[in-house]
mmCIF file of C-alpha atoms in Angstrom:
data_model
loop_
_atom_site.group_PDB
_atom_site.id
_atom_site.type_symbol
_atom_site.label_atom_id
_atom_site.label_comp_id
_atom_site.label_asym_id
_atom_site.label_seq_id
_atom_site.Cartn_x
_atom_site.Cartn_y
_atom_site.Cartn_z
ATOM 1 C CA UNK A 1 -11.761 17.469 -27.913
ATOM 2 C CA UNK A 2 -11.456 14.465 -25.230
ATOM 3 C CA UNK A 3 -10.740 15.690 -22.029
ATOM 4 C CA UNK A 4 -8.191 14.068 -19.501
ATOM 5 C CA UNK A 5 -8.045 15.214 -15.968
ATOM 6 C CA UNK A 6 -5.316 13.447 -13.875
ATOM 7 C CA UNK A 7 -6.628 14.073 -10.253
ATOM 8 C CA UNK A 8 -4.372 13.615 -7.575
ATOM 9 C CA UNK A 9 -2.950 13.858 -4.374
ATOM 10 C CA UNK A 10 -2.072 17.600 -3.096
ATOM 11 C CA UNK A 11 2.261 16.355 -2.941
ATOM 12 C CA UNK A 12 1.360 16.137 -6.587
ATOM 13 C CA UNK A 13 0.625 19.369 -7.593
ATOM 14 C CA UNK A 14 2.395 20.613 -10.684
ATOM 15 C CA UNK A 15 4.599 17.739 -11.741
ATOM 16 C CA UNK A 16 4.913 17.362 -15.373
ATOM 17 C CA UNK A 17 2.650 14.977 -16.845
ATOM 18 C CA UNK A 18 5.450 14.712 -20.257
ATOM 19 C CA UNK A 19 5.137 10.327 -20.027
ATOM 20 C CA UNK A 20 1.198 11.454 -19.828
ATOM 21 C CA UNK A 21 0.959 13.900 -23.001
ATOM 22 C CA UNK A 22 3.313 11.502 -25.177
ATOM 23 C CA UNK A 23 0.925 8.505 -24.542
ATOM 24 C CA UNK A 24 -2.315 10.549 -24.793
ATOM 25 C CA UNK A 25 -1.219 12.004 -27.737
ATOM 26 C CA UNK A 26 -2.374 15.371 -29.337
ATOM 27 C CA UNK A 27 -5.753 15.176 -29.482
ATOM 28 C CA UNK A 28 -6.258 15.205 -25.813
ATOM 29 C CA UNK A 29 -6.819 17.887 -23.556
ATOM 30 C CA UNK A 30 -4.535 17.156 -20.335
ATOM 31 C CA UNK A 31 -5.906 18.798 -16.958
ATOM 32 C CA UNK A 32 -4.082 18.449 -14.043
ATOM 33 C CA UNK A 33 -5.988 18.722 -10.522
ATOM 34 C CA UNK A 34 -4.404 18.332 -7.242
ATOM 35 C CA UNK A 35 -7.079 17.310 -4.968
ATOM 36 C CA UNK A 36 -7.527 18.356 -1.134
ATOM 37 C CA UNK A 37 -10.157 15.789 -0.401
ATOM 38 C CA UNK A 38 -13.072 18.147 -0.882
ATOM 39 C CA UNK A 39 -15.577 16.509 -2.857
ATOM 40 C CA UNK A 40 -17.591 19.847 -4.505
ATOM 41 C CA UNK A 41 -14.322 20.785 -5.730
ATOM 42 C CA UNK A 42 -13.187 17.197 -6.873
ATOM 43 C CA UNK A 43 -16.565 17.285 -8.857
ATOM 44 C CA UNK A 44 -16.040 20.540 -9.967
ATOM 45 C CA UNK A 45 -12.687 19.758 -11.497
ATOM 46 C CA UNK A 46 -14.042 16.278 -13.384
ATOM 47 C CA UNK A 47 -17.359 17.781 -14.668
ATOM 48 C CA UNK A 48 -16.332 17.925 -18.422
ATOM 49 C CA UNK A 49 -14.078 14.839 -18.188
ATOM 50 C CA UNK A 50 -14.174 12.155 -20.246
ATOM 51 C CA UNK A 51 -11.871 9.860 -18.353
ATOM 52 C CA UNK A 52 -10.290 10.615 -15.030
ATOM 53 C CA UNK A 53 -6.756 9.539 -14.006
ATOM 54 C CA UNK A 54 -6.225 9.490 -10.224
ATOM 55 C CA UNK A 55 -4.418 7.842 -7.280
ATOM 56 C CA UNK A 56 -5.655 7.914 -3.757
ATOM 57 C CA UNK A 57 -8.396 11.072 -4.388
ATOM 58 C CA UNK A 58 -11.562 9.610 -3.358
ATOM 59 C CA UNK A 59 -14.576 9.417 -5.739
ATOM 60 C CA UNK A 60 -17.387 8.731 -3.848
ATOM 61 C CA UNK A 61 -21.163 7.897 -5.231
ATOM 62 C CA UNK A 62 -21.891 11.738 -4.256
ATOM 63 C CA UNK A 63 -18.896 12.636 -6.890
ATOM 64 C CA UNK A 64 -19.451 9.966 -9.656
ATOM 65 C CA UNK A 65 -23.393 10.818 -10.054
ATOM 66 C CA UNK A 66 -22.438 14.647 -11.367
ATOM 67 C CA UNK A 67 -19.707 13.171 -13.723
ATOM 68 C CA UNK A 68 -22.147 13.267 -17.142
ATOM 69 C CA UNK A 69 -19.427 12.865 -20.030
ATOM 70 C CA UNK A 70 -17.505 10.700 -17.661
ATOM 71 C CA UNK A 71 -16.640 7.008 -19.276
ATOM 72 C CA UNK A 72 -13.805 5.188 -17.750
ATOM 73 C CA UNK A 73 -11.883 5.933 -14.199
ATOM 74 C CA UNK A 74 -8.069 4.929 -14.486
ATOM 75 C CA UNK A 75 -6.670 4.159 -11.295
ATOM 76 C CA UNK A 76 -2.824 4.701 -10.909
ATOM 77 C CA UNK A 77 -2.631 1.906 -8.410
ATOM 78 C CA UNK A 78 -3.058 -1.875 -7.993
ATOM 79 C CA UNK A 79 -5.591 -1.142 -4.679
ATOM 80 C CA UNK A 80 -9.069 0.844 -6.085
ATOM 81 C CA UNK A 81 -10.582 1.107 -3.130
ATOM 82 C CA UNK A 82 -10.914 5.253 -3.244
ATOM 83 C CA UNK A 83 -13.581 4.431 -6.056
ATOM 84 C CA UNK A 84 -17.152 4.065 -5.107
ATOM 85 C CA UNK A 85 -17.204 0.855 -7.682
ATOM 86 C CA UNK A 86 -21.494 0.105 -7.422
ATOM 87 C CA UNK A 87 -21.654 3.719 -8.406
ATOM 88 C CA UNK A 88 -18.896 3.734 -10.877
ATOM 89 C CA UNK A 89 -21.349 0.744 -12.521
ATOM 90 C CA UNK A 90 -24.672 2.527 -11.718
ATOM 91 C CA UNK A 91 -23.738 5.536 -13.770
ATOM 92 C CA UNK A 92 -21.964 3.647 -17.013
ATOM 93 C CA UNK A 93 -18.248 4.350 -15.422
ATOM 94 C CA UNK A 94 -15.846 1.777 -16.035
ATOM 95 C CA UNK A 95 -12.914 1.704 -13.848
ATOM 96 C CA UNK A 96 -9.523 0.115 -14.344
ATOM 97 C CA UNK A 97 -6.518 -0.092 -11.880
ATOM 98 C CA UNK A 98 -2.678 -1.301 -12.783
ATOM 99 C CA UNK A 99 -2.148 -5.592 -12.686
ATOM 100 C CA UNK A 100 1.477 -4.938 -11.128
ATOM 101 C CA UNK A 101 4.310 -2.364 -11.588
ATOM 102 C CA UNK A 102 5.959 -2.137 -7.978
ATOM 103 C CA UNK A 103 6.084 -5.995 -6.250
ATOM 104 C CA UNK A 104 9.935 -5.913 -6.506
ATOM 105 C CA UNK A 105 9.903 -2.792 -4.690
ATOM 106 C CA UNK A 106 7.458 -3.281 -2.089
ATOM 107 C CA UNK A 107 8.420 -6.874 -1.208
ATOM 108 C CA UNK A 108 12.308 -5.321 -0.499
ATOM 109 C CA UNK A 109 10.552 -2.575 1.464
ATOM 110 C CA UNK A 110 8.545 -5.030 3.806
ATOM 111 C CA UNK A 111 12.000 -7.360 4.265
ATOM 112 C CA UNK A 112 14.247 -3.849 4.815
ATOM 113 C CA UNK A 113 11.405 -2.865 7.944
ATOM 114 C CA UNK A 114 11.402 -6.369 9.293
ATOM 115 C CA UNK A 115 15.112 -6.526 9.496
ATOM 116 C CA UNK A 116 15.777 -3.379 11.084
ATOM 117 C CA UNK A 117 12.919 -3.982 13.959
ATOM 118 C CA UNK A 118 14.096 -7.606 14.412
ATOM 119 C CA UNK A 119 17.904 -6.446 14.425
ATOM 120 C CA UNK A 120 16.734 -2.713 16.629
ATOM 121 C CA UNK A 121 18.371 -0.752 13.929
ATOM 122 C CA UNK A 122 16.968 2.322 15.113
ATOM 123 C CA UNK A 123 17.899 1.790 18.548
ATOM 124 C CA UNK A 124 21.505 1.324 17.793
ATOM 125 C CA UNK A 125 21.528 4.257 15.259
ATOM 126 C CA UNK A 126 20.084 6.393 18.159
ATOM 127 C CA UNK A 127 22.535 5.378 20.463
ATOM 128 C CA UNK A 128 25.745 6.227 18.502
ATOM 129 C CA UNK A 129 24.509 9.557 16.347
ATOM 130 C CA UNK A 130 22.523 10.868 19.117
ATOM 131 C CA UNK A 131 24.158 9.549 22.602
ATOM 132 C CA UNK A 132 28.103 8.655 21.032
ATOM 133 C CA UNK A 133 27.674 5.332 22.487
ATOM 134 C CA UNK A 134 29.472 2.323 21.255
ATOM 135 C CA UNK A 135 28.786 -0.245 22.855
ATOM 136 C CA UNK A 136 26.949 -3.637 21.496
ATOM 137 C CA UNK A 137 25.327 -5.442 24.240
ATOM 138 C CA UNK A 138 23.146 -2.190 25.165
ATOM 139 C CA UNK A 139 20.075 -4.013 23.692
ATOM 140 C CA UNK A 140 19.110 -7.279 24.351
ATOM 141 C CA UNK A 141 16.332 -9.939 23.158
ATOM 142 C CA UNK A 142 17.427 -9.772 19.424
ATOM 143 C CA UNK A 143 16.692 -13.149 18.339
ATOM 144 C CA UNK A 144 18.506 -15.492 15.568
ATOM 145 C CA UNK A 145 16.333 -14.460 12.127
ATOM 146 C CA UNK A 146 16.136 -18.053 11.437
ATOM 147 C CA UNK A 147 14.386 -18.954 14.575
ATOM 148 C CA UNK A 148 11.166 -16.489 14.124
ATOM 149 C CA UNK A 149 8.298 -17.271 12.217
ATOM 150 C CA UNK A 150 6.806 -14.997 9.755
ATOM 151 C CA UNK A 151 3.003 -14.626 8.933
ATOM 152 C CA UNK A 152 2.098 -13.323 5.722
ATOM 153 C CA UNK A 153 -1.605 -11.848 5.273
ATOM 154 C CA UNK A 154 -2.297 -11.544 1.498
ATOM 155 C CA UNK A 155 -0.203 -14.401 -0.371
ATOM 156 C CA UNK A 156 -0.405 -12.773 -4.139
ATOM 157 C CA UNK A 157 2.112 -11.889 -5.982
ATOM 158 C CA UNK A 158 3.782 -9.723 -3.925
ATOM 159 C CA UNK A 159 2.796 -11.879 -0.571
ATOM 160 C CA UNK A 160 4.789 -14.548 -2.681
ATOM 161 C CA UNK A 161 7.725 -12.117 -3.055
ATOM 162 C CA UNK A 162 7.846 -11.176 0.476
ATOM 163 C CA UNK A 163 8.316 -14.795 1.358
ATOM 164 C CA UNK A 164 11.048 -15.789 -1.537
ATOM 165 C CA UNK A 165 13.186 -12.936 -0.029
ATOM 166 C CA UNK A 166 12.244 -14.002 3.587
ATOM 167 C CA UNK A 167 12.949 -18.140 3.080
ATOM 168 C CA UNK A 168 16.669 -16.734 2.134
ATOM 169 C CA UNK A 169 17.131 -15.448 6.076
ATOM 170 C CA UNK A 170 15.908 -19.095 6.862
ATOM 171 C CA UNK A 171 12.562 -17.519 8.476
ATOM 172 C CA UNK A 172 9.501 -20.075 9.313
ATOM 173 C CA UNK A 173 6.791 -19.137 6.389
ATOM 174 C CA UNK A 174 3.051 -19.149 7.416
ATOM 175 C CA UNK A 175 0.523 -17.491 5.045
ATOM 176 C CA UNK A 176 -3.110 -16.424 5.136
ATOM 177 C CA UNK A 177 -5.070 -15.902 2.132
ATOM 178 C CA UNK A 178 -8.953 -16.149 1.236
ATOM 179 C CA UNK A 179 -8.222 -17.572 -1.786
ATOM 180 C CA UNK A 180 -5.369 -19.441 -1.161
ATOM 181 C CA UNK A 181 -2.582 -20.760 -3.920
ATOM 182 C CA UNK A 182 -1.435 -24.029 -2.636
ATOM 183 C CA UNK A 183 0.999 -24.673 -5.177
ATOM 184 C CA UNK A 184 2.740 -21.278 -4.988
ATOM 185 C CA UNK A 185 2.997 -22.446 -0.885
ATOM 186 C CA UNK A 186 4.166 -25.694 -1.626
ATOM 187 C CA UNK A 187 6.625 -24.192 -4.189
ATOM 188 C CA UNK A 188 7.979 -21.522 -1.592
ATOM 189 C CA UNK A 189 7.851 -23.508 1.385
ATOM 190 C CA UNK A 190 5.097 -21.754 3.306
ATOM 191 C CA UNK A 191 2.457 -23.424 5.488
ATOM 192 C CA UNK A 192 -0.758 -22.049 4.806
ATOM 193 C CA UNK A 193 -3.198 -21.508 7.408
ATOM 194 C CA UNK A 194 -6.698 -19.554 9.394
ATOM 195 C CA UNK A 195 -5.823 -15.731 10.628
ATOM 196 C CA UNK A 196 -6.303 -16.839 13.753
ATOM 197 C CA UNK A 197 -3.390 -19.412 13.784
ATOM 198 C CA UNK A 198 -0.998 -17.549 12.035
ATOM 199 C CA UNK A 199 -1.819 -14.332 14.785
ATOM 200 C CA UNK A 200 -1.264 -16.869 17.690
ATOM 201 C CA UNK A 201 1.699 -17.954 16.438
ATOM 202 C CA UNK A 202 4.105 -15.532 14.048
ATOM 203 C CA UNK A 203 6.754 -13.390 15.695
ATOM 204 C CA UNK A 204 6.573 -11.169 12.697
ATOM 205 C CA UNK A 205 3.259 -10.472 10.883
ATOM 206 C CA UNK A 206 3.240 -8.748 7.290
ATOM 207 C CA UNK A 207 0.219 -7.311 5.437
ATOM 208 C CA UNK A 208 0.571 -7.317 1.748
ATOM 209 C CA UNK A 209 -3.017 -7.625 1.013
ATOM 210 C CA UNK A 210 -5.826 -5.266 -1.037
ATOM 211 C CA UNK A 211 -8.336 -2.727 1.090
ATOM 212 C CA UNK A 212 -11.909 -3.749 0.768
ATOM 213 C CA UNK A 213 -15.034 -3.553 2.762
ATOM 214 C CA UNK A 214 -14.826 -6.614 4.594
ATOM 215 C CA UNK A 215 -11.259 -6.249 5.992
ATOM 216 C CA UNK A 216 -11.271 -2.257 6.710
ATOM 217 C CA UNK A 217 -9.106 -2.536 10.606
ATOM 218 C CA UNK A 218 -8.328 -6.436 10.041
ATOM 219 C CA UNK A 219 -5.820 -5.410 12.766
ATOM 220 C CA UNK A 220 -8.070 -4.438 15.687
ATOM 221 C CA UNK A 221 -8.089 -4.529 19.482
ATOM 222 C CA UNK A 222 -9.240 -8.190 18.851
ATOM 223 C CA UNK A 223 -6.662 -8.883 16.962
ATOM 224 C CA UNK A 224 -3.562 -7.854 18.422
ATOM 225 C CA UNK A 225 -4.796 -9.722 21.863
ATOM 226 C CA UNK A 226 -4.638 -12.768 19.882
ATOM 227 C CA UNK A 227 -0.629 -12.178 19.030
ATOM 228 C CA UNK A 228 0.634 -14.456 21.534
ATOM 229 C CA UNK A 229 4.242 -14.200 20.556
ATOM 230 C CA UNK A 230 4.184 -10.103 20.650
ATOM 231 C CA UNK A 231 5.306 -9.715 16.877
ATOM 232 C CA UNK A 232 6.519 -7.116 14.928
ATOM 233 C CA UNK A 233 3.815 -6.195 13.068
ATOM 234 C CA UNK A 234 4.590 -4.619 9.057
ATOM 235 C CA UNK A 235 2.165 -2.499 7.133
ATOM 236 C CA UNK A 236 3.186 -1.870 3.058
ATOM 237 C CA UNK A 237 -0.355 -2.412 2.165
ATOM 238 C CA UNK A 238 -2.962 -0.208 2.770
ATOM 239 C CA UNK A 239 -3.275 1.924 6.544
ATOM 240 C CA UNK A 240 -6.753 1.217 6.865
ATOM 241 C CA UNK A 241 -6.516 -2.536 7.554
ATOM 242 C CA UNK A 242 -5.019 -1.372 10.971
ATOM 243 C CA UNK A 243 -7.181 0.294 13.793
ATOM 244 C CA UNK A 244 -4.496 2.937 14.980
ATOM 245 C CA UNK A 245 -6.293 2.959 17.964
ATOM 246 C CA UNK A 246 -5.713 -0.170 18.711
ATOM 247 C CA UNK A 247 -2.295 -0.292 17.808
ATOM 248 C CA UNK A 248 -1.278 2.382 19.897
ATOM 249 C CA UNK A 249 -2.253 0.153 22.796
ATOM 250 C CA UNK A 250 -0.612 -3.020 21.491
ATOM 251 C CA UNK A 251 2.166 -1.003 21.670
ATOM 252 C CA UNK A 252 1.534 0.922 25.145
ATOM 253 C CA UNK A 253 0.668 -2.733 26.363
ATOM 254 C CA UNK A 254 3.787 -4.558 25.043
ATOM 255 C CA UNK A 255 1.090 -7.220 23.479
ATOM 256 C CA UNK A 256 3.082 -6.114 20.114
ATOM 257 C CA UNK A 257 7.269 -5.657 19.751
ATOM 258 C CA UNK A 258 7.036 -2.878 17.409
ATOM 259 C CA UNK A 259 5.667 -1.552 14.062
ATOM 260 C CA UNK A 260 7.390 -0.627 10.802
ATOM 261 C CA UNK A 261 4.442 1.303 8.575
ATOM 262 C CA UNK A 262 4.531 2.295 5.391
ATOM 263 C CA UNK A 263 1.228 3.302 5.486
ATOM 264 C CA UNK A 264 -1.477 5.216 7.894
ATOM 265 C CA UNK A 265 -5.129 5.825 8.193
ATOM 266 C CA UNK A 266 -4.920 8.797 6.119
ATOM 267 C CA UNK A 267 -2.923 9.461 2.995
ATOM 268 C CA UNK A 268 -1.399 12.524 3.932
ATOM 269 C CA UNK A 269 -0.990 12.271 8.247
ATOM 270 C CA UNK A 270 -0.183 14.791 11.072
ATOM 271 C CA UNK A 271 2.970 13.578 12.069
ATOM 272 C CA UNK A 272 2.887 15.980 14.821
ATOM 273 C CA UNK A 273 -0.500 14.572 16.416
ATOM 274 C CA UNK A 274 0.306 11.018 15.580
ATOM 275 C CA UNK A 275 1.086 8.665 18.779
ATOM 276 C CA UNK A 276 2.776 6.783 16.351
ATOM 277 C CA UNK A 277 5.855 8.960 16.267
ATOM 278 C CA UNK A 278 9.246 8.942 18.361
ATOM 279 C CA UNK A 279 8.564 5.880 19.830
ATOM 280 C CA UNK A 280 12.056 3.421 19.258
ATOM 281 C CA UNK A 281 10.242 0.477 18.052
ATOM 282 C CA UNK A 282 8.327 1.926 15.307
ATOM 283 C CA UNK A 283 9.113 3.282 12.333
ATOM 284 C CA UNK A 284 7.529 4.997 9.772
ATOM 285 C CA UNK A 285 7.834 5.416 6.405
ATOM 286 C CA UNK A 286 5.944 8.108 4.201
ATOM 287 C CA UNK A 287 4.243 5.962 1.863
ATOM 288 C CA UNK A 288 7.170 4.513 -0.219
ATOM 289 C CA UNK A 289 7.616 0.847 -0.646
ATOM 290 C CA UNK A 290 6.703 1.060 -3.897
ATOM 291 C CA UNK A 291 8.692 3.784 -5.038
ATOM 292 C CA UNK A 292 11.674 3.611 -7.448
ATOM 293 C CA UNK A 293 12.392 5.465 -10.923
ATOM 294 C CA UNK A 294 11.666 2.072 -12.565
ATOM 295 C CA UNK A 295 8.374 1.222 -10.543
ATOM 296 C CA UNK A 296 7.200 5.096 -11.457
ATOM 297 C CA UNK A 297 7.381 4.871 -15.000
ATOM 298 C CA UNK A 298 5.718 2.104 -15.037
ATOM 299 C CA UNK A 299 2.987 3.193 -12.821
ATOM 300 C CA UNK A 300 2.593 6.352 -15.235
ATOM 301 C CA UNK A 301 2.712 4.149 -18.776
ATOM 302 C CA UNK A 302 0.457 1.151 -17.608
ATOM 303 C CA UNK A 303 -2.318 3.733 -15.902
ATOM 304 C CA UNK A 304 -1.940 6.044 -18.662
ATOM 305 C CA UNK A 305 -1.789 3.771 -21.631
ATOM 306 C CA UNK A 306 -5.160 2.211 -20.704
ATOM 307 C CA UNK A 307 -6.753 5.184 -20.821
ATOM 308 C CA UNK A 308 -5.488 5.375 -24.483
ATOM 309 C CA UNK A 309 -6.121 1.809 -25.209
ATOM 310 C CA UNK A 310 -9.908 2.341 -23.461
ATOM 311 C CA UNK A 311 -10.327 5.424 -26.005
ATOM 312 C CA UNK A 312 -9.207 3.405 -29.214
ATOM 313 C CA UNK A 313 -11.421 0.759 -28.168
ATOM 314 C CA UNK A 314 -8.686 -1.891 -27.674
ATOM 315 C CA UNK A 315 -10.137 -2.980 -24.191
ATOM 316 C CA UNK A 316 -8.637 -6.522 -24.216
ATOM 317 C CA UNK A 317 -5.146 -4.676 -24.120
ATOM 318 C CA UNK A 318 -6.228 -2.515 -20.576
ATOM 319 C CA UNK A 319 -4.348 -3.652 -17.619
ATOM 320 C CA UNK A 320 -7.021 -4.474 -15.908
ATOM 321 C CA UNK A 321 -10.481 -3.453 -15.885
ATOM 322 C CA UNK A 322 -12.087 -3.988 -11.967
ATOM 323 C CA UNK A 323 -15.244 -3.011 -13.515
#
């Protein structure tokens, strides 16, 4: 019989996999693995697969070379950057991740973190659950939405999103992308331009870009002393394209506003070692922008169904191979 195993983050251990069996079908055999990050047991767990279905568990080269029977690696996510891809191709793997299923979602979530640091939502909130303070001119420097600029890094679809919601608050709309779509710009009114420029100038910066190699900590020390404006700085990407290091100073430093993060450097943090936490002007959000009932079927049909459509050999139907 084929063998599935879905292997996935420990917070997913033991959810039903029901979407999962009714795609599959009957003759599958459906494993469920919730893995820890340790690679002899990740292997371990895969041996006898077929195909894999996974999220954020990280097969490596060392894990992919003792994966014999394995054919195709469905990744439950549009970012595949957890999979060792030159390996994935060196040992016959082919590896698919999901086109889109959550842009609605995380777009909202990146506009609903801007708008509370730019407005000091979590200031106020403090200061009438926690102090029974009412009283409006407590803060000041909140500035007029419509006269801050905005800086998106990563203009794809949901980069385009971001900025159809953000063009309704009347915000200036700068964009940097490597592969940049100048009629989607034109069409949304954003002003495309280098990294450099749009750190120099934005007073909010937004990453809605992919992980890869060559833009691990895109957000480093060098960075942030280039963010002349001190910006809010948003992160519903992917945690590694910010140095945390780094960031901590910006924000020590006051060379950054604040920070709304959806994201960190490691999937599954220690809030209670972070220097991230309790600070007023960042806020933190356990790793759901793209979260909804909607965006979670989806997720679960598109990821699932191409390992069915991989099996019955209908590979122009898979949503979409990476490899």
């Amino acid at each position: 019989m084929t063998r599935v195993v879905v292997a996935e983050i420990p917070e997913n251990a033991g959810r039903e996999l029901s979407v999962e069996r009714s795609i599959l079908g009957p003759d599958i055999e459906l494993v469920h693995y919730a893995c820890d990050g340790n690679e002899d047991r990740l292997t371990a767990a895969c041996l006898d697969a077929d195909a894999v279905l996974t999220d954020y568990s990280p097969f490596s080269r060392k894990v992919i070379e003792q994966l014999p029977r394995c054919r195709l690696i469905s990744v439950a996510a549009t970012g595949y950057d957890k999979v060792d891809l030159k390996a994935a191709a060196d040992a016959g793997i082919r590896v698919c991740a999901i086109d889109e299923y959550c842009t609605d979602e995380v777009a909202d979530h990146a506009m609903l973190l801007m708008l509370a640091l730019c407005r000091r939502l979590p200031e106020y909130h403090e200061q009438v659950q926690k102090d029974k303070r009412w009283q409006f001119d407590a803060l000041s420097g909140l500035a007029r939405m419509r006269d801050l600029a905005l800086g998106i890094v990563g203009f794809g679809k949901i980069g385009q999103a971001l900025a159809r919601r953000a063009g309704g608050f009347g915000l200036k709309l700068m964009a940097y992308d490597p592969f940049p779509n100048e009629e989607k710009a034109t069409d949304l009114g954003v002003r495309l331009c280098g990294l450099d420029q749009l750190f120099s100038e934005a007073n909010i910066i937004s990453l809605n870009c992919g992980l890869s190699a060559n833009n691990k900590h895109l957000l480093d020390a060098s960075a942030f002393r280039k963010m002349n404006q001190k910006p809010f700085v948003i992160n519903c990407a992917r945690g590694a394209l910010i140095d945390e290091a780094a960031l901590v100073e910006a924000l020590d430093n006051g060379n950054i506003s604040g920070a709304g993060l959806d994201v960190l450097g490691e999937e599954s943090p220690d809030l209670r070692t972070s220097k991230l936490t309790g600070r007023g002007n960042v806020i933190l959000t356990p790793h759901v922008a793209f979260y909804s009932d909607a965006s979670i079927l989806e997720n679960r049909r598109i990821s699932t169904g191409n390992i069915r459509l991989f099996l019955d050999g209908k590979h122009e139907n898979v949503r979409r191979y990476v490899l």
